[in-house]
Short mmCIF file of C-alpha atoms and ligand atoms in Angstrom, two decimals:
data_model
loop_
_atom_site.label_atom_id
_atom_site.label_comp_id
_atom_site.label_asym_id
_atom_site.label_seq_id
_atom_site.Cartn_x
_atom_site.Cartn_y
_atom_site.Cartn_z
CA MET A 30 26.71 0.53 -16.14
CA GLN A 31 29.28 2.34 -14.00
CA PHE A 32 28.53 4.06 -10.70
CA ALA A 33 31.26 6.25 -9.02
CA VAL A 34 30.83 8.05 -5.80
CA LEU A 35 32.66 10.92 -4.23
CA SER A 36 32.32 10.93 -0.45
CA LEU A 37 34.11 11.60 2.82
CA PHE A 38 32.71 8.20 4.07
CA PRO A 39 33.27 5.77 1.11
CA GLU A 40 33.16 2.73 3.56
CA MET A 41 29.51 3.32 4.08
CA PHE A 42 28.85 1.85 0.64
CA SER A 43 30.66 -1.46 0.97
CA SER A 44 28.17 -3.52 2.95
CA PRO A 45 24.88 -2.56 1.11
CA PHE A 46 26.40 -3.16 -2.27
CA SER A 47 28.20 -6.41 -1.45
CA GLN A 48 24.89 -8.25 -0.61
CA SER A 49 21.95 -9.72 -2.35
CA ILE A 50 20.81 -8.56 -5.81
CA ILE A 51 23.25 -5.64 -6.23
CA GLY A 52 26.20 -7.69 -4.97
CA LYS A 53 25.32 -10.53 -7.50
CA ALA A 54 25.09 -7.83 -10.29
CA VAL A 55 28.58 -6.57 -9.35
CA GLU A 56 29.99 -10.07 -9.35
CA LYS A 57 28.45 -10.66 -12.75
CA GLY A 58 29.94 -7.56 -14.06
CA LEU A 59 26.58 -6.13 -15.12
CA ILE A 60 27.33 -3.02 -13.01
CA GLY A 61 30.48 -1.50 -11.36
CA ILE A 62 30.28 0.58 -8.13
CA GLU A 63 33.45 2.51 -7.05
CA THR A 64 33.94 4.95 -4.18
CA HIS A 65 36.44 7.75 -3.99
CA GLN A 66 37.52 9.47 -0.80
CA LEU A 67 36.88 13.25 -1.28
CA ARG A 68 39.71 13.96 1.31
CA ASP A 69 42.25 12.56 -1.23
CA TYR A 70 41.39 15.63 -3.40
CA ALA A 71 42.21 18.05 -0.62
CA GLU A 72 45.56 19.70 -0.22
CA GLY A 73 47.87 20.37 2.65
CA ARG A 74 49.13 18.46 5.70
CA HIS A 75 45.68 18.00 7.05
CA GLN A 76 43.51 17.58 3.76
CA VAL A 77 40.83 19.85 5.09
CA THR A 78 37.59 19.52 3.28
CA ASP A 79 35.33 21.93 5.21
CA ASP A 80 35.42 25.55 6.34
CA THR A 81 33.40 28.14 8.22
CA PRO A 82 30.60 30.06 6.21
CA TYR A 83 31.15 33.50 4.81
CA GLY A 84 28.56 35.75 6.46
CA GLY A 85 28.57 33.74 9.67
CA GLY A 86 26.24 31.20 11.02
CA ASP A 87 26.26 27.67 12.50
CA GLY A 88 27.98 24.67 10.96
CA MET A 89 30.58 24.10 8.28
CA VAL A 90 30.57 24.27 4.48
CA MET A 91 32.25 21.80 2.08
CA LYS A 92 35.19 23.65 0.48
CA PRO A 93 34.82 23.90 -3.33
CA GLU A 94 38.39 22.92 -4.45
CA PRO A 95 38.50 19.21 -3.35
CA VAL A 96 34.89 18.59 -4.65
CA TRP A 97 35.85 20.30 -8.00
CA ARG A 98 39.11 18.22 -8.26
CA GLY A 99 37.13 15.07 -7.63
CA ILE A 100 34.51 15.88 -10.18
CA GLN A 101 37.26 16.69 -12.77
CA ASP A 102 39.02 13.41 -12.10
CA MET A 103 35.73 11.51 -12.53
CA ARG A 104 34.97 13.37 -15.81
CA GLN A 105 38.37 12.37 -17.03
CA ARG A 106 37.84 8.71 -16.15
CA TYR A 107 34.26 8.64 -17.44
CA PRO A 108 33.78 11.33 -20.09
CA GLN A 109 30.13 10.25 -20.81
CA ALA A 110 29.11 10.29 -17.17
CA LYS A 111 26.28 12.38 -15.75
CA VAL A 112 27.45 14.02 -12.51
CA VAL A 113 24.79 14.14 -9.88
CA LEU A 114 25.02 16.20 -6.70
CA MET A 115 23.02 14.87 -3.72
CA THR A 116 21.41 17.76 -1.86
CA PRO A 117 18.24 18.54 -0.01
CA GLN A 118 17.59 21.31 -2.64
CA GLY A 119 17.71 18.92 -5.53
CA ARG A 120 15.07 17.57 -7.84
CA MET A 121 12.83 14.95 -6.09
CA PHE A 122 13.94 11.50 -6.90
CA ASN A 123 11.20 9.02 -8.07
CA GLN A 124 10.77 6.07 -10.39
CA ALA A 125 10.50 8.14 -13.55
CA GLU A 126 13.90 9.77 -12.53
CA ALA A 127 15.32 6.32 -11.88
CA ARG A 128 14.30 5.24 -15.46
CA HIS A 129 15.98 8.32 -16.85
CA LEU A 130 19.23 7.94 -14.98
CA ALA A 131 19.34 4.23 -16.03
CA SER A 132 19.73 5.38 -19.64
CA HIS A 133 23.18 6.65 -18.91
CA GLU A 134 26.43 4.73 -19.43
CA ALA A 135 27.99 6.16 -16.19
CA LEU A 136 26.74 8.09 -13.17
CA VAL A 137 28.96 10.06 -10.69
CA PHE A 138 27.43 10.86 -7.22
CA VAL A 139 28.81 13.67 -5.16
CA CYS A 140 27.91 13.26 -1.47
CA GLY A 141 28.09 16.07 0.96
CA ARG A 142 28.40 16.36 4.77
CA TYR A 143 28.07 19.40 7.13
CA GLU A 144 25.60 22.16 6.14
CA GLY A 145 26.24 21.64 2.41
CA PHE A 146 28.43 22.60 -0.53
CA ASP A 147 29.88 25.87 -1.46
CA GLU A 148 27.32 27.33 -3.95
CA ARG A 149 29.82 27.62 -6.70
CA ILE A 150 30.09 23.74 -7.01
CA ARG A 151 26.61 23.63 -8.57
CA SER A 152 28.04 24.99 -11.93
CA TYR A 153 30.16 21.85 -12.28
CA VAL A 154 27.37 19.17 -11.94
CA ASP A 155 24.74 18.02 -14.49
CA ALA A 156 21.89 17.38 -12.01
CA GLU A 157 20.90 17.72 -8.30
CA TYR A 158 18.71 15.19 -6.52
CA SER A 159 16.95 14.88 -3.10
CA ILE A 160 15.34 11.64 -2.05
CA GLY A 161 12.63 13.41 0.04
CA ASP A 162 11.69 16.11 2.46
CA TYR A 163 13.42 14.91 5.58
CA VAL A 164 16.76 15.81 7.01
CA LEU A 165 19.58 13.30 6.99
CA THR A 166 23.17 13.65 7.99
CA GLY A 167 24.76 13.45 4.56
CA GLY A 168 24.29 12.50 0.91
CA GLU A 169 25.67 8.95 1.23
CA LEU A 170 22.33 7.18 2.11
CA PRO A 171 20.47 9.20 -0.66
CA ALA A 172 23.20 8.15 -3.15
CA MET A 173 22.77 4.51 -2.14
CA VAL A 174 19.07 4.76 -2.64
CA VAL A 175 19.37 6.24 -6.03
CA ILE A 176 22.11 3.69 -7.10
CA ASP A 177 19.83 0.84 -5.80
CA ALA A 178 16.91 2.02 -7.72
CA VAL A 179 18.83 2.66 -10.94
CA ALA A 180 20.92 -0.55 -10.74
CA ARG A 181 17.89 -2.85 -10.59
CA LEU A 182 16.70 -1.33 -13.88
CA VAL A 183 19.89 -2.46 -15.67
CA PRO A 184 19.01 -5.40 -17.86
CA GLY A 185 19.89 -8.72 -16.21
CA VAL A 186 20.27 -7.43 -12.70
CA LEU A 187 16.92 -8.74 -11.60
CA GLY A 188 16.68 -12.54 -12.16
CA ASN A 189 13.10 -12.45 -13.52
CA ALA A 190 13.26 -10.40 -16.78
CA GLY A 191 9.72 -9.04 -16.28
CA SER A 192 10.07 -7.88 -12.67
CA ALA A 193 11.17 -4.33 -13.22
CA GLY A 194 8.15 -3.69 -15.52
CA GLN A 195 5.72 -4.88 -12.93
CA ASP A 196 6.81 -2.54 -10.28
CA SER A 197 4.56 -0.50 -8.17
CA HIS A 198 4.83 3.08 -9.46
CA SER A 199 5.73 1.88 -12.90
CA ASP A 200 2.07 1.55 -13.95
CA GLY A 201 1.11 4.32 -11.52
CA LEU A 202 -0.79 2.10 -9.08
CA LEU A 203 0.26 0.54 -5.82
CA GLU A 204 0.66 -3.20 -5.77
CA PHE A 205 -2.02 -5.71 -5.12
CA PRO A 206 -1.82 -7.77 -1.75
CA HIS A 207 0.50 -10.80 -1.80
CA TYR A 208 -0.05 -14.13 -0.02
CA THR A 209 1.97 -17.33 0.43
CA ARG A 210 1.58 -20.48 2.54
CA PRO A 211 0.10 -21.25 4.99
CA VAL A 212 -3.59 -20.90 3.73
CA GLU A 213 -4.51 -19.80 7.33
CA PHE A 214 -2.20 -17.78 9.51
CA ASN A 215 -3.14 -16.75 13.06
CA GLY A 216 -6.82 -17.02 11.94
CA GLN A 217 -6.35 -14.92 8.84
CA HIS A 218 -7.17 -16.65 5.54
CA VAL A 219 -5.83 -16.31 2.00
CA PRO A 220 -8.68 -14.87 -0.23
CA GLU A 221 -10.56 -17.79 -1.78
CA ILE A 222 -10.15 -16.31 -5.36
CA LEU A 223 -6.40 -16.85 -5.21
CA LEU A 224 -6.89 -20.59 -4.66
CA SER A 225 -9.45 -20.84 -7.49
CA GLY A 226 -7.13 -21.31 -10.38
CA ASN A 227 -9.22 -18.88 -12.49
CA HIS A 228 -6.54 -16.48 -13.73
CA ALA A 229 -8.98 -14.15 -15.50
CA HIS A 230 -10.75 -13.69 -12.19
CA ILE A 231 -7.50 -13.38 -10.20
CA ASP A 232 -6.23 -10.68 -12.60
CA ALA A 233 -9.47 -8.74 -12.27
CA TRP A 234 -9.40 -9.11 -8.41
CA ARG A 235 -5.79 -7.97 -8.26
CA ASN A 236 -6.62 -4.93 -10.44
CA LYS A 237 -9.50 -3.94 -8.33
CA GLN A 238 -7.35 -4.23 -5.16
CA GLN A 239 -4.69 -2.02 -6.81
CA ARG A 240 -7.21 0.60 -7.60
CA GLU A 241 -8.92 0.60 -4.20
CA ARG A 242 -5.52 0.61 -2.32
CA THR A 243 -4.26 3.43 -4.46
CA LYS A 244 -7.52 5.47 -3.99
CA ALA A 245 -7.46 4.94 -0.22
CA ARG A 246 -3.76 5.25 0.60
CA ARG A 247 -2.38 7.44 -2.11
CA PRO A 248 -4.91 9.90 -3.35
CA ASP A 249 -2.15 11.88 -5.02
CA LEU A 250 -1.13 8.84 -7.15
CA TRP A 251 -4.76 8.01 -7.80
CA GLN A 252 -5.41 11.54 -9.15
CA GLN A 253 -2.44 11.25 -11.54
CA TYR A 254 -3.40 7.86 -12.70
CA MET A 255 -7.01 8.95 -13.50
CA GLN A 256 -5.79 11.97 -15.44
CA GLN A 257 -3.67 9.65 -17.63
CA GLN A 258 -6.22 6.82 -17.98
CA PRO A 259 -9.79 8.19 -18.34
CA PRO A 260 -12.34 5.82 -16.68
CA GLN A 261 -13.52 3.15 -19.10
CA ASP A 262 -17.16 1.98 -19.60
CA GLY A 263 -18.27 -0.45 -17.05
CA ILE A 264 -15.50 0.34 -14.69
CA LYS A 265 -16.98 2.39 -11.82
CA ASP A 266 -14.67 4.64 -9.70
C1 9D3 B 14 19.43 23.44 8.25
C2 9D3 B 14 19.56 23.38 6.84
N1 9D3 B 14 19.71 22.05 6.28
C3 9D3 B 14 18.98 21.81 5.12
C4 9D3 B 14 17.75 21.10 5.17
C5 9D3 B 14 21.23 21.82 6.20
C6 9D3 B 14 21.45 20.38 5.77
C7 9D3 B 14 21.12 19.32 6.56
C8 9D3 B 14 21.39 18.03 6.14
C9 9D3 B 14 22.26 20.15 4.68
C10 9D3 B 14 22.61 18.92 4.30
C11 9D3 B 14 22.16 17.84 5.08
C12 9D3 B 14 22.54 16.43 4.63
N2 9D3 B 14 21.64 15.81 3.69
C13 9D3 B 14 21.98 15.59 2.48
O1 9D3 B 14 23.17 15.80 2.07
C14 9D3 B 14 20.94 15.12 1.50
C15 9D3 B 14 19.55 14.77 1.63
C16 9D3 B 14 18.72 14.81 2.83
O2 9D3 B 14 19.09 15.21 3.93
N3 9D3 B 14 17.48 14.49 2.66
C17 9D3 B 14 16.87 14.11 1.42
N4 9D3 B 14 17.71 13.97 0.32
C18 9D3 B 14 19.01 14.33 0.50
S1 9D3 B 14 20.17 14.33 -0.71
C19 9D3 B 14 21.39 14.85 0.24
#
């Protein structure tokens, strides 16, 4: 799967994607991640990419021409690509959106700075995403978040073949608590059941923990989960 990024700060992407799981996936050729400097698509001696807003107000707006030229170039290189604009007004990114995006052959991410894009750029993209209701300084970190979440769904990227299917949020519940050695840490003990070797009991315990944690910490997820899976006989909620 190919990821292409249009940004005024392409260097931001090099360190995160050269490390660990994503870095290995790039080395193996399972995914490709390329960045393109938006300024290169701007004209004139100073290659200006921003301008003052019509109607007045604070801050600057991304000029449409460089962004449009960049998008055209990416569409020429990757005709099958879905072009995604990263913006606070976009669709809320989540695990279901990640699975959807992972079904594409290529994705192009357009990252903005300043107060945002000229409105007319929206007509040239296929989707708009936000990663949550908080204000960041640009679309680069959000694009990295989306690329990371999508890339790990590409077959072969995670070492363990089953890992992506066992994710929290993929079955609608939070994860059960994890423990490793030592069996006692600063006076806190690993639950006895995990040392029992009885895998039927362990599975039941983990499932109960998932349900209790979700109910307590994420009532929103719990309500969704209960609407999809009506309570079964003998399981009290
Ligand atoms: C004062 C109005 N601001 C909108 C909330 C302007 C503005 C602030 C910050 C416009 C863009 C930005 C930079 N953020 C992004 O480009 C961005 C973003 C984000 O800030 N939060 C969550 N997801 C995203 S996706 C792109």
